[in-house]
Amino acid sequence: MDLRRVDLNLLVAFDALMVDRNVTSAASRLSVGQPAMSATLKRLRRLFDDPILERRGRNMVATPLAASLVSPVRQLLADTELLLRSRRHFDPATDARMFTIMASEYSTITLLHPLMTTLRTDAPNVRIRVVPVSARIEEPLANSDLDLVLSPPETVSAAEMRSLAHERLFVDTYVVALDRKHPDVGEQLTLEQFSDLPYLAITFGDTYALVEGQLDRLGVPRRTEVATGFGTAPFLLQDTRLIMLMPSTPARMVARRVGLRLLEPPMPLGEVSEAMYWHPSYTEESGHLWLRSKLRDAAQQAGEFRRTSNSDIK
């Protein structure tokens, strides 16, 4: 095959078709008309001498050949994108770019929100897309579906840790959060009270927060009455007898706004840490260098905020 006659845009269209398995949806994804995408699919079929997509009932299904090409085509597109970006310096003041970051609500509040507040002045054309946490991170990072992952090191497998570049951003401690006018708790919370009071557990999708594993290992019983995501949990404490454990930095950020009191936990708990992960091929790419430096700045601000608000915790 003469590579000089191959249009790279065909591979971009192929990737969109494999994501959506629908000509109309793929056309919308690439901002082209449906007739143009249909014509592109015909060109792909000629190029690979394969139907690529076949109709089965109401659905379009990838052929075995097309399915086998998904991963190498995405890698090729990712390598091409990296090659083009590496040829020029990223200027946050003028360049337009979208960064996709996988992050928990905790990371979003603690690190990404401070970053977003600076974009309007420092990088007006930069956009941040936040996607929820999932179990696998290596493949999406390798395929450039993600730029960065923000996650505690305990949630990343040893194999992924070896294959990905990573950097620890900060370490936090846990506090007990409860309504400011909680009727049953004074200046301190005892272990007996912790176990007897109704408890709110934090969940991330289908899994409980890491601190629940610590409590289990310590043999601390809980009266879990509510399990919910991190973002909504503090608001559920208002005017209730519920208590919860949460990292101290976001707890301090919302305590006064929501009307919460923060206390030291009545049991010894380990620290919670947050790290960022990226594919090694992006280590020296100028846009990624800028993004990681901004997250380091946000982590430093979080640390300073913790140090200056120690009086919030009794």
PDB file of N, CA, C and O in Angstrom, residues 151-225:
ATOM      1  N   SER A 151      -5.728  10.346  41.861  1.00  0.00           N
ATOM      2  CA  SER A 151      -6.232   9.213  42.632  1.00  0.00           C
ATOM      3  C   SER A 151      -5.282   8.907  43.779  1.00  0.00           C
ATOM      4  O   SER A 151      -4.068   9.134  43.669  1.00  0.00           O
ATOM      5  N   PRO A 152      -5.795   8.356  44.892  1.00  0.00           N
ATOM      6  CA  PRO A 152      -4.898   7.897  45.958  1.00  0.00           C
ATOM      7  C   PRO A 152      -4.042   6.739  45.455  1.00  0.00           C
ATOM      8  O   PRO A 152      -4.511   5.898  44.679  1.00  0.00           O
ATOM      9  N   PRO A 153      -2.795   6.652  45.876  1.00  0.00           N
ATOM     10  CA  PRO A 153      -1.933   5.544  45.426  1.00  0.00           C
ATOM     11  C   PRO A 153      -2.503   4.172  45.765  1.00  0.00           C
ATOM     12  O   PRO A 153      -2.241   3.205  45.044  1.00  0.00           O
ATOM     13  N   GLU A 154      -3.288   4.079  46.834  1.00  0.00           N
ATOM     14  CA  GLU A 154      -3.837   2.778  47.238  1.00  0.00           C
ATOM     15  C   GLU A 154      -4.806   2.210  46.210  1.00  0.00           C
ATOM     16  O   GLU A 154      -5.082   1.009  46.208  1.00  0.00           O
ATOM     17  N   THR A 155      -5.353   3.054  45.332  1.00  0.00           N
ATOM     18  CA  THR A 155      -6.337   2.582  44.359  1.00  0.00           C
ATOM     19  C   THR A 155      -5.705   2.174  43.030  1.00  0.00           C
ATOM     20  O   THR A 155      -6.415   1.716  42.132  1.00  0.00           O
ATOM     21  N   VAL A 156      -4.393   2.351  42.889  1.00  0.00           N
ATOM     22  CA  VAL A 156      -3.704   2.052  41.634  1.00  0.00           C
ATOM     23  C   VAL A 156      -2.913   0.760  41.801  1.00  0.00           C
ATOM     24  O   VAL A 156      -2.184   0.589  42.787  1.00  0.00           O
ATOM     25  N   SER A 157      -3.057  -0.146  40.847  1.00  0.00           N
ATOM     26  CA  SER A 157      -2.383  -1.436  40.949  1.00  0.00           C
ATOM     27  C   SER A 157      -0.879  -1.285  40.797  1.00  0.00           C
ATOM     28  O   SER A 157      -0.375  -0.300  40.237  1.00  0.00           O
ATOM     29  N   ALA A 158      -0.149  -2.275  41.276  1.00  0.00           N
ATOM     30  CA  ALA A 158       1.308  -2.253  41.184  1.00  0.00           C
ATOM     31  C   ALA A 158       1.768  -2.226  39.727  1.00  0.00           C
ATOM     32  O   ALA A 158       2.736  -1.537  39.378  1.00  0.00           O
ATOM     33  N   ALA A 159       1.073  -2.960  38.856  1.00  0.00           N
ATOM     34  CA  ALA A 159       1.437  -2.982  37.439  1.00  0.00           C
ATOM     35  C   ALA A 159       1.243  -1.611  36.806  1.00  0.00           C
ATOM     36  O   ALA A 159       2.087  -1.147  36.024  1.00  0.00           O
ATOM     37  N   GLU A 160       0.121  -0.956  37.127  1.00  0.00           N
ATOM     38  CA  GLU A 160      -0.119   0.380  36.578  1.00  0.00           C
ATOM     39  C   GLU A 160       0.893   1.376  37.131  1.00  0.00           C
ATOM     40  O   GLU A 160       1.360   2.266  36.421  1.00  0.00           O
ATOM     41  N   MET A 161       1.248   1.224  38.394  1.00  0.00           N
ATOM     42  CA  MET A 161       2.226   2.126  39.005  1.00  0.00           C
ATOM     43  C   MET A 161       3.565   2.031  38.280  1.00  0.00           C
ATOM     44  O   MET A 161       4.264   3.029  38.094  1.00  0.00           O
ATOM     45  N   ARG A 162       3.928   0.815  37.847  1.00  0.00           N
ATOM     46  CA  ARG A 162       5.213   0.628  37.148  1.00  0.00           C
ATOM     47  C   ARG A 162       5.174   1.197  35.741  1.00  0.00           C
ATOM     48  O   ARG A 162       6.202   1.672  35.237  1.00  0.00           O
ATOM     49  N   SER A 163       4.031   1.154  35.091  1.00  0.00           N
ATOM     50  CA  SER A 163       3.966   1.561  33.691  1.00  0.00           C
ATOM     51  C   SER A 163       3.652   3.039  33.495  1.00  0.00           C
ATOM     52  O   SER A 163       3.879   3.587  32.412  1.00  0.00           O
ATOM     53  N   LEU A 164       3.159   3.698  34.527  1.00  0.00           N
ATOM     54  CA  LEU A 164       2.745   5.091  34.400  1.00  0.00           C
ATOM     55  C   LEU A 164       3.699   6.017  35.146  1.00  0.00           C
ATOM     56  O   LEU A 164       4.272   5.645  36.168  1.00  0.00           O
ATOM     57  N   ALA A 165       3.829   7.222  34.628  1.00  0.00           N
ATOM     58  CA  ALA A 165       4.527   8.262  35.382  1.00  0.00           C
ATOM     59  C   ALA A 165       3.585   8.780  36.457  1.00  0.00           C
ATOM     60  O   ALA A 165       2.371   8.852  36.250  1.00  0.00           O
ATOM     61  N   HIS A 166       4.125   9.108  37.614  1.00  0.00           N
ATOM     62  CA  HIS A 166       3.256   9.554  38.700  1.00  0.00           C
ATOM     63  C   HIS A 166       4.021  10.450  39.656  1.00  0.00           C
ATOM     64  O   HIS A 166       5.259  10.436  39.709  1.00  0.00           O
ATOM     65  N   GLU A 167       3.253  11.218  40.423  1.00  0.00           N
ATOM     66  CA  GLU A 167       3.833  12.153  41.391  1.00  0.00           C
ATOM     67  C   GLU A 167       2.830  12.379  42.513  1.00  0.00           C
ATOM     68  O   GLU A 167       1.651  12.657  42.249  1.00  0.00           O
ATOM     69  N   ARG A 168       3.286  12.248  43.743  1.00  0.00           N
ATOM     70  CA  ARG A 168       2.413  12.507  44.895  1.00  0.00           C
ATOM     71  C   ARG A 168       2.247  14.011  45.062  1.00  0.00           C
ATOM     72  O   ARG A 168       3.224  14.759  45.032  1.00  0.00           O
ATOM     73  N   LEU A 169       0.999  14.437  45.265  1.00  0.00           N
ATOM     74  CA  LEU A 169       0.708  15.859  45.344  1.00  0.00           C
ATOM     75  C   LEU A 169       0.601  16.366  46.778  1.00  0.00           C
ATOM     76  O   LEU A 169       1.146  17.407  47.113  1.00  0.00           O
ATOM     77  N   PHE A 170      -0.134  15.657  47.624  1.00  0.00           N
ATOM     78  CA  PHE A 170      -0.258  16.111  49.000  1.00  0.00           C
ATOM     79  C   PHE A 170      -0.790  14.987  49.875  1.00  0.00           C
ATOM     80  O   PHE A 170      -1.272  13.962  49.390  1.00  0.00           O
ATOM     81  N   VAL A 171      -0.676  15.204  51.175  1.00  0.00           N
ATOM     82  CA  VAL A 171      -1.167  14.264  52.173  1.00  0.00           C
ATOM     83  C   VAL A 171      -2.144  15.006  53.075  1.00  0.00           C
ATOM     84  O   VAL A 171      -1.914  16.155  53.450  1.00  0.00           O
ATOM     85  N   ASP A 172      -3.240  14.353  53.429  1.00  0.00           N
ATOM     86  CA  ASP A 172      -4.275  14.966  54.250  1.00  0.00           C
ATOM     87  C   ASP A 172      -4.597  14.046  55.421  1.00  0.00           C
ATOM     88  O   ASP A 172      -4.205  12.874  55.438  1.00  0.00           O
ATOM     89  N   THR A 173      -5.292  14.570  56.387  1.00  0.00           N
ATOM     90  CA  THR A 173      -5.752  13.789  57.534  1.00  0.00           C
ATOM     91  C   THR A 173      -7.279  13.770  57.553  1.00  0.00           C
ATOM     92  O   THR A 173      -7.927  14.550  56.852  1.00  0.00           O
ATOM     93  N   TYR A 174      -7.831  12.893  58.381  1.00  0.00           N
ATOM     94  CA  TYR A 174      -9.284  12.778  58.485  1.00  0.00           C
ATOM     95  C   TYR A 174      -9.811  13.552  59.688  1.00  0.00           C
ATOM     96  O   TYR A 174      -9.125  13.689  60.714  1.00  0.00           O
ATOM     97  N   VAL A 175     -11.044  14.046  59.544  1.00  0.00           N
ATOM     98  CA  VAL A 175     -11.766  14.665  60.657  1.00  0.00           C
ATOM     99  C   VAL A 175     -13.178  14.092  60.688  1.00  0.00           C
ATOM    100  O   VAL A 175     -13.672  13.544  59.695  1.00  0.00           O
ATOM    101  N   VAL A 176     -13.823  14.234  61.828  1.00  0.00           N
ATOM    102  CA  VAL A 176     -15.240  13.897  61.955  1.00  0.00           C
ATOM    103  C   VAL A 176     -16.034  15.168  61.715  1.00  0.00           C
ATOM    104  O   VAL A 176     -15.757  16.211  62.321  1.00  0.00           O
ATOM    105  N   ALA A 177     -17.003  15.109  60.816  1.00  0.00           N
ATOM    106  CA  ALA A 177     -17.866  16.250  60.525  1.00  0.00           C
ATOM    107  C   ALA A 177     -19.277  15.958  61.027  1.00  0.00           C
ATOM    108  O   ALA A 177     -19.773  14.840  60.893  1.00  0.00           O
ATOM    109  N   LEU A 178     -19.917  16.969  61.608  1.00  0.00           N
ATOM    110  CA  LEU A 178     -21.283  16.838  62.120  1.00  0.00           C
ATOM    111  C   LEU A 178     -21.922  18.211  62.143  1.00  0.00           C
ATOM    112  O   LEU A 178     -21.241  19.238  62.005  1.00  0.00           O
ATOM    113  N   ASP A 179     -23.228  18.232  62.309  1.00  0.00           N
ATOM    114  CA  ASP A 179     -23.943  19.502  62.352  1.00  0.00           C
ATOM    115  C   ASP A 179     -23.433  20.360  63.509  1.00  0.00           C
ATOM    116  O   ASP A 179     -23.126  19.861  64.597  1.00  0.00           O
ATOM    117  N   ARG A 180     -23.336  21.669  63.277  1.00  0.00           N
ATOM    118  CA  ARG A 180     -22.804  22.582  64.288  1.00  0.00           C
ATOM    119  C   ARG A 180     -23.595  22.526  65.597  1.00  0.00           C
ATOM    120  O   ARG A 180     -23.045  22.707  66.677  1.00  0.00           O
ATOM    121  N   LYS A 181     -24.873  22.243  65.511  1.00  0.00           N
ATOM    122  CA  LYS A 181     -25.731  22.204  66.702  1.00  0.00           C
ATOM    123  C   LYS A 181     -26.114  20.770  67.064  1.00  0.00           C
ATOM    124  O   LYS A 181     -27.200  20.539  67.601  1.00  0.00           O
ATOM    125  N   HIS A 182     -25.244  19.837  66.773  1.00  0.00           N
ATOM    126  CA  HIS A 182     -25.543  18.429  67.064  1.00  0.00           C
ATOM    127  C   HIS A 182     -25.902  18.281  68.544  1.00  0.00           C
ATOM    128  O   HIS A 182     -25.144  18.684  69.430  1.00  0.00           O
ATOM    129  N   PRO A 183     -27.056  17.662  68.838  1.00  0.00           N
ATOM    130  CA  PRO A 183     -27.534  17.642  70.223  1.00  0.00           C
ATOM    131  C   PRO A 183     -26.803  16.677  71.145  1.00  0.00           C
ATOM    132  O   PRO A 183     -26.912  16.794  72.375  1.00  0.00           O
ATOM    133  N   ASP A 184     -26.049  15.737  70.593  1.00  0.00           N
ATOM    134  CA  ASP A 184     -25.475  14.677  71.429  1.00  0.00           C
ATOM    135  C   ASP A 184     -23.964  14.768  71.614  1.00  0.00           C
ATOM    136  O   ASP A 184     -23.394  13.954  72.348  1.00  0.00           O
ATOM    137  N   VAL A 185     -23.312  15.707  70.974  1.00  0.00           N
ATOM    138  CA  VAL A 185     -21.852  15.745  70.984  1.00  0.00           C
ATOM    139  C   VAL A 185     -21.379  17.092  71.520  1.00  0.00           C
ATOM    140  O   VAL A 185     -21.829  18.150  71.060  1.00  0.00           O
ATOM    141  N   GLY A 186     -20.453  17.026  72.465  1.00  0.00           N
ATOM    142  CA  GLY A 186     -19.870  18.238  73.029  1.00  0.00           C
ATOM    143  C   GLY A 186     -18.586  18.613  72.318  1.00  0.00           C
ATOM    144  O   GLY A 186     -18.486  18.536  71.092  1.00  0.00           O
ATOM    145  N   GLU A 187     -17.576  19.005  73.104  1.00  0.00           N
ATOM    146  CA  GLU A 187     -16.310  19.443  72.528  1.00  0.00           C
ATOM    147  C   GLU A 187     -15.496  18.295  71.955  1.00  0.00           C
ATOM    148  O   GLU A 187     -14.627  18.498  71.116  1.00  0.00           O
ATOM    149  N   GLN A 188     -15.752  17.085  72.441  1.00  0.00           N
ATOM    150  CA  GLN A 188     -15.022  15.917  71.951  1.00  0.00           C
ATOM    151  C   GLN A 188     -16.005  14.794  71.643  1.00  0.00           C
ATOM    152  O   GLN A 188     -17.117  14.749  72.189  1.00  0.00           O
ATOM    153  N   LEU A 189     -15.573  13.894  70.770  1.00  0.00           N
ATOM    154  CA  LEU A 189     -16.378  12.734  70.396  1.00  0.00           C
ATOM    155  C   LEU A 189     -15.678  11.478  70.887  1.00  0.00           C
ATOM    156  O   LEU A 189     -14.506  11.245  70.581  1.00  0.00           O
ATOM    157  N   THR A 190     -16.389  10.670  71.655  1.00  0.00           N
ATOM    158  CA  THR A 190     -15.797   9.426  72.147  1.00  0.00           C
ATOM    159  C   THR A 190     -15.987   8.315  71.127  1.00  0.00           C
ATOM    160  O   THR A 190     -16.835   8.401  70.228  1.00  0.00           O
ATOM    161  N   LEU A 191     -15.198   7.252  71.270  1.00  0.00           N
ATOM    162  CA  LEU A 191     -15.316   6.109  70.388  1.00  0.00           C
ATOM    163  C   LEU A 191     -16.689   5.463  70.526  1.00  0.00           C
ATOM    164  O   LEU A 191     -17.286   5.013  69.528  1.00  0.00           O
ATOM    165  N   GLU A 192     -17.222   5.437  71.743  1.00  0.00           N
ATOM    166  CA  GLU A 192     -18.553   4.868  71.962  1.00  0.00           C
ATOM    167  C   GLU A 192     -19.611   5.687  71.231  1.00  0.00           C
ATOM    168  O   GLU A 192     -20.509   5.129  70.594  1.00  0.00           O
ATOM    169  N   GLN A 193     -19.497   7.011  71.286  1.00  0.00           N
ATOM    170  CA  GLN A 193     -20.452   7.852  70.563  1.00  0.00           C
ATOM    171  C   GLN A 193     -20.330   7.640  69.053  1.00  0.00           C
ATOM    172  O   GLN A 193     -21.338   7.600  68.338  1.00  0.00           O
ATOM    173  N   PHE A 194     -19.096   7.536  68.572  1.00  0.00           N
ATOM    174  CA  PHE A 194     -18.884   7.336  67.142  1.00  0.00           C
ATOM    175  C   PHE A 194     -19.621   6.086  66.659  1.00  0.00           C
ATOM    176  O   PHE A 194     -20.219   6.081  65.577  1.00  0.00           O
ATOM    177  N   SER A 195     -19.571   5.030  67.446  1.00  0.00           N
ATOM    178  CA  SER A 195     -20.207   3.773  67.049  1.00  0.00           C
ATOM    179  C   SER A 195     -21.718   3.795  67.240  1.00  0.00           C
ATOM    180  O   SER A 195     -22.434   3.075  66.548  1.00  0.00           O
ATOM    181  N   ASP A 196     -22.209   4.612  68.182  1.00  0.00           N
ATOM    182  CA  ASP A 196     -23.639   4.620  68.488  1.00  0.00           C
ATOM    183  C   ASP A 196     -24.439   5.588  67.618  1.00  0.00           C
ATOM    184  O   ASP A 196     -25.609   5.339  67.323  1.00  0.00           O
ATOM    185  N   LEU A 197     -23.815   6.690  67.181  1.00  0.00           N
ATOM    186  CA  LEU A 197     -24.546   7.694  66.417  1.00  0.00           C
ATOM    187  C   LEU A 197     -24.771   7.228  64.977  1.00  0.00           C
ATOM    188  O   LEU A 197     -23.987   6.447  64.432  1.00  0.00           O
ATOM    189  N   PRO A 198     -25.839   7.709  64.331  1.00  0.00           N
ATOM    190  CA  PRO A 198     -26.057   7.353  62.917  1.00  0.00           C
ATOM    191  C   PRO A 198     -24.906   7.868  62.056  1.00  0.00           C
ATOM    192  O   PRO A 198     -24.459   9.010  62.220  1.00  0.00           O
ATOM    193  N   TYR A 199     -24.448   7.018  61.155  1.00  0.00           N
ATOM    194  CA  TYR A 199     -23.201   7.270  60.421  1.00  0.00           C
ATOM    195  C   TYR A 199     -23.489   7.396  58.934  1.00  0.00           C
ATOM    196  O   TYR A 199     -24.312   6.676  58.367  1.00  0.00           O
ATOM    197  N   LEU A 200     -22.781   8.348  58.293  1.00  0.00           N
ATOM    198  CA  LEU A 200     -22.863   8.541  56.850  1.00  0.00           C
ATOM    199  C   LEU A 200     -21.553   8.076  56.234  1.00  0.00           C
ATOM    200  O   LEU A 200     -20.483   8.594  56.578  1.00  0.00           O
ATOM    201  N   ALA A 201     -21.631   7.100  55.333  1.00  0.00           N
ATOM    202  CA  ALA A 201     -20.438   6.559  54.672  1.00  0.00           C
ATOM    203  C   ALA A 201     -20.309   7.147  53.271  1.00  0.00           C
ATOM    204  O   ALA A 201     -21.301   7.319  52.558  1.00  0.00           O
ATOM    205  N   ILE A 202     -19.074   7.460  52.882  1.00  0.00           N
ATOM    206  CA  ILE A 202     -18.800   8.003  51.554  1.00  0.00           C
ATOM    207  C   ILE A 202     -18.594   6.859  50.565  1.00  0.00           C
ATOM    208  O   ILE A 202     -17.891   5.881  50.850  1.00  0.00           O
ATOM    209  N   THR A 203     -19.203   6.991  49.397  1.00  0.00           N
ATOM    210  CA  THR A 203     -19.023   6.006  48.330  1.00  0.00           C
ATOM    211  C   THR A 203     -18.507   6.692  47.078  1.00  0.00           C
ATOM    212  O   THR A 203     -18.786   7.865  46.825  1.00  0.00           O
ATOM    213  N   PHE A 204     -17.738   5.940  46.292  1.00  0.00           N
ATOM    214  CA  PHE A 204     -17.279   6.376  44.980  1.00  0.00           C
ATOM    215  C   PHE A 204     -17.767   5.325  43.982  1.00  0.00           C
ATOM    216  O   PHE A 204     -17.150   4.280  43.819  1.00  0.00           O
ATOM    217  N   GLY A 205     -18.888   5.591  43.369  1.00  0.00           N
ATOM    218  CA  GLY A 205     -19.502   4.581  42.517  1.00  0.00           C
ATOM    219  C   GLY A 205     -20.012   3.432  43.363  1.00  0.00           C
ATOM    220  O   GLY A 205     -20.819   3.620  44.272  1.00  0.00           O
ATOM    221  N   ASP A 206     -19.510   2.239  43.084  1.00  0.00           N
ATOM    222  CA  ASP A 206     -19.949   1.044  43.804  1.00  0.00           C
ATOM    223  C   ASP A 206     -19.045   0.696  44.981  1.00  0.00           C
ATOM    224  O   ASP A 206     -19.261  -0.328  45.638  1.00  0.00           O
ATOM    225  N   THR A 207     -18.034   1.504  45.265  1.00  0.00           N
ATOM    226  CA  THR A 207     -17.092   1.177  46.328  1.00  0.00           C
ATOM    227  C   THR A 207     -17.144   2.227  47.431  1.00  0.00           C
ATOM    228  O   THR A 207     -17.456   3.391  47.191  1.00  0.00           O
ATOM    229  N   TYR A 208     -16.812   1.777  48.638  1.00  0.00           N
ATOM    230  CA  TYR A 208     -16.754   2.685  49.779  1.00  0.00           C
ATOM    231  C   TYR A 208     -15.389   3.383  49.821  1.00  0.00           C
ATOM    232  O   TYR A 208     -14.401   2.900  49.267  1.00  0.00           O
ATOM    233  N   ALA A 209     -15.348   4.524  50.483  1.00  0.00           N
ATOM    234  CA  ALA A 209     -14.103   5.270  50.635  1.00  0.00           C
ATOM    235  C   ALA A 209     -13.075   4.426  51.383  1.00  0.00           C
ATOM    236  O   ALA A 209     -13.417   3.536  52.173  1.00  0.00           O
ATOM    237  N   LEU A 210     -11.798   4.740  51.151  1.00  0.00           N
ATOM    238  CA  LEU A 210     -10.712   3.959  51.737  1.00  0.00           C
ATOM    239  C   LEU A 210     -10.750   3.959  53.259  1.00  0.00           C
ATOM    240  O   LEU A 210     -10.342   2.985  53.896  1.00  0.00           O
ATOM    241  N   VAL A 211     -11.259   5.026  53.861  1.00  0.00           N
ATOM    242  CA  VAL A 211     -11.272   5.098  55.319  1.00  0.00           C
ATOM    243  C   VAL A 211     -12.147   4.012  55.932  1.00  0.00           C
ATOM    244  O   VAL A 211     -11.917   3.575  57.069  1.00  0.00           O
ATOM    245  N   GLU A 212     -13.141   3.526  55.186  1.00  0.00           N
ATOM    246  CA  GLU A 212     -13.993   2.454  55.707  1.00  0.00           C
ATOM    247  C   GLU A 212     -13.177   1.184  55.943  1.00  0.00           C
ATOM    248  O   GLU A 212     -13.414   0.443  56.902  1.00  0.00           O
ATOM    249  N   GLY A 213     -12.191   0.934  55.071  1.00  0.00           N
ATOM    250  CA  GLY A 213     -11.313  -0.209  55.281  1.00  0.00           C
ATOM    251  C   GLY A 213     -10.468  -0.060  56.536  1.00  0.00           C
ATOM    252  O   GLY A 213     -10.231  -1.038  57.255  1.00  0.00           O
ATOM    253  N   GLN A 214     -10.032   1.176  56.800  1.00  0.00           N
ATOM    254  CA  GLN A 214      -9.280   1.407  58.042  1.00  0.00           C
ATOM    255  C   GLN A 214     -10.143   1.111  59.265  1.00  0.00           C
ATOM    256  O   GLN A 214      -9.683   0.476  60.222  1.00  0.00           O
ATOM    257  N   LEU A 215     -11.386   1.572  59.253  1.00  0.00           N
ATOM    258  CA  LEU A 215     -12.278   1.334  60.386  1.00  0.00           C
ATOM    259  C   LEU A 215     -12.537  -0.161  60.570  1.00  0.00           C
ATOM    260  O   LEU A 215     -12.597  -0.664  61.701  1.00  0.00           O
ATOM    261  N   ASP A 216     -12.687  -0.867  59.465  1.00  0.00           N
ATOM    262  CA  ASP A 216     -12.907  -2.317  59.560  1.00  0.00           C
ATOM    263  C   ASP A 216     -11.706  -3.010  60.195  1.00  0.00           C
ATOM    264  O   ASP A 216     -11.867  -3.906  61.034  1.00  0.00           O
ATOM    265  N   ARG A 217     -10.506  -2.615  59.789  1.00  0.00           N
ATOM    266  CA  ARG A 217      -9.300  -3.243  60.340  1.00  0.00           C
ATOM    267  C   ARG A 217      -9.129  -2.923  61.824  1.00  0.00           C
ATOM    268  O   ARG A 217      -8.581  -3.730  62.577  1.00  0.00           O
ATOM    269  N   LEU A 218      -9.603  -1.751  62.230  1.00  0.00           N
ATOM    270  CA  LEU A 218      -9.540  -1.381  63.647  1.00  0.00           C
ATOM    271  C   LEU A 218     -10.677  -2.008  64.454  1.00  0.00           C
ATOM    272  O   LEU A 218     -10.682  -1.924  65.686  1.00  0.00           O
ATOM    273  N   GLY A 219     -11.628  -2.624  63.758  1.00  0.00           N
ATOM    274  CA  GLY A 219     -12.762  -3.228  64.444  1.00  0.00           C
ATOM    275  C   GLY A 219     -13.731  -2.218  65.014  1.00  0.00           C
ATOM    276  O   GLY A 219     -14.377  -2.485  66.041  1.00  0.00           O
ATOM    277  N   VAL A 220     -13.876  -1.064  64.351  1.00  0.00           N
ATOM    278  CA  VAL A 220     -14.767  -0.006  64.833  1.00  0.00           C
ATOM    279  C   VAL A 220     -16.148  -0.207  64.210  1.00  0.00           C
ATOM    280  O   VAL A 220     -16.308  -0.081  62.991  1.00  0.00           O
ATOM    281  N   PRO A 221     -17.164  -0.516  64.999  1.00  0.00           N
ATOM    282  CA  PRO A 221     -18.520  -0.690  64.447  1.00  0.00           C
ATOM    283  C   PRO A 221     -19.142   0.660  64.097  1.00  0.00           C
ATOM    284  O   PRO A 221     -18.809   1.684  64.700  1.00  0.00           O
ATOM    285  N   ARG A 222     -20.048   0.648  63.108  1.00  0.00           N
ATOM    286  CA  ARG A 222     -20.763   1.858  62.711  1.00  0.00           C
ATOM    287  C   ARG A 222     -22.235   1.558  62.505  1.00  0.00           C
ATOM    288  O   ARG A 222     -22.596   0.447  62.099  1.00  0.00           O
ATOM    289  N   ARG A 223     -23.062   2.560  62.788  1.00  0.00           N
ATOM    290  CA  ARG A 223     -24.497   2.491  62.476  1.00  0.00           C
ATOM    291  C   ARG A 223     -24.725   3.231  61.156  1.00  0.00           C
ATOM    292  O   ARG A 223     -25.196   4.364  61.108  1.00  0.00           O
ATOM    293  N   THR A 224     -24.341   2.583  60.060  1.00  0.00           N
ATOM    294  CA  THR A 224     -24.411   3.251  58.762  1.00  0.00           C
ATOM    295  C   THR A 224     -25.875   3.370  58.320  1.00  0.00           C
ATOM    296  O   THR A 224     -26.518   2.369  58.018  1.00  0.00           O
ATOM    297  N   GLU A 225     -26.349   4.604  58.266  1.00  0.00           N
ATOM    298  CA  GLU A 225     -27.731   4.853  57.856  1.00  0.00           C
ATOM    299  C   GLU A 225     -27.821   5.455  56.464  1.00  0.00           C
ATOM    300  O   GLU A 225     -28.858   5.358  55.811  1.00  0.00           O
TER     301      GLU A 225
END
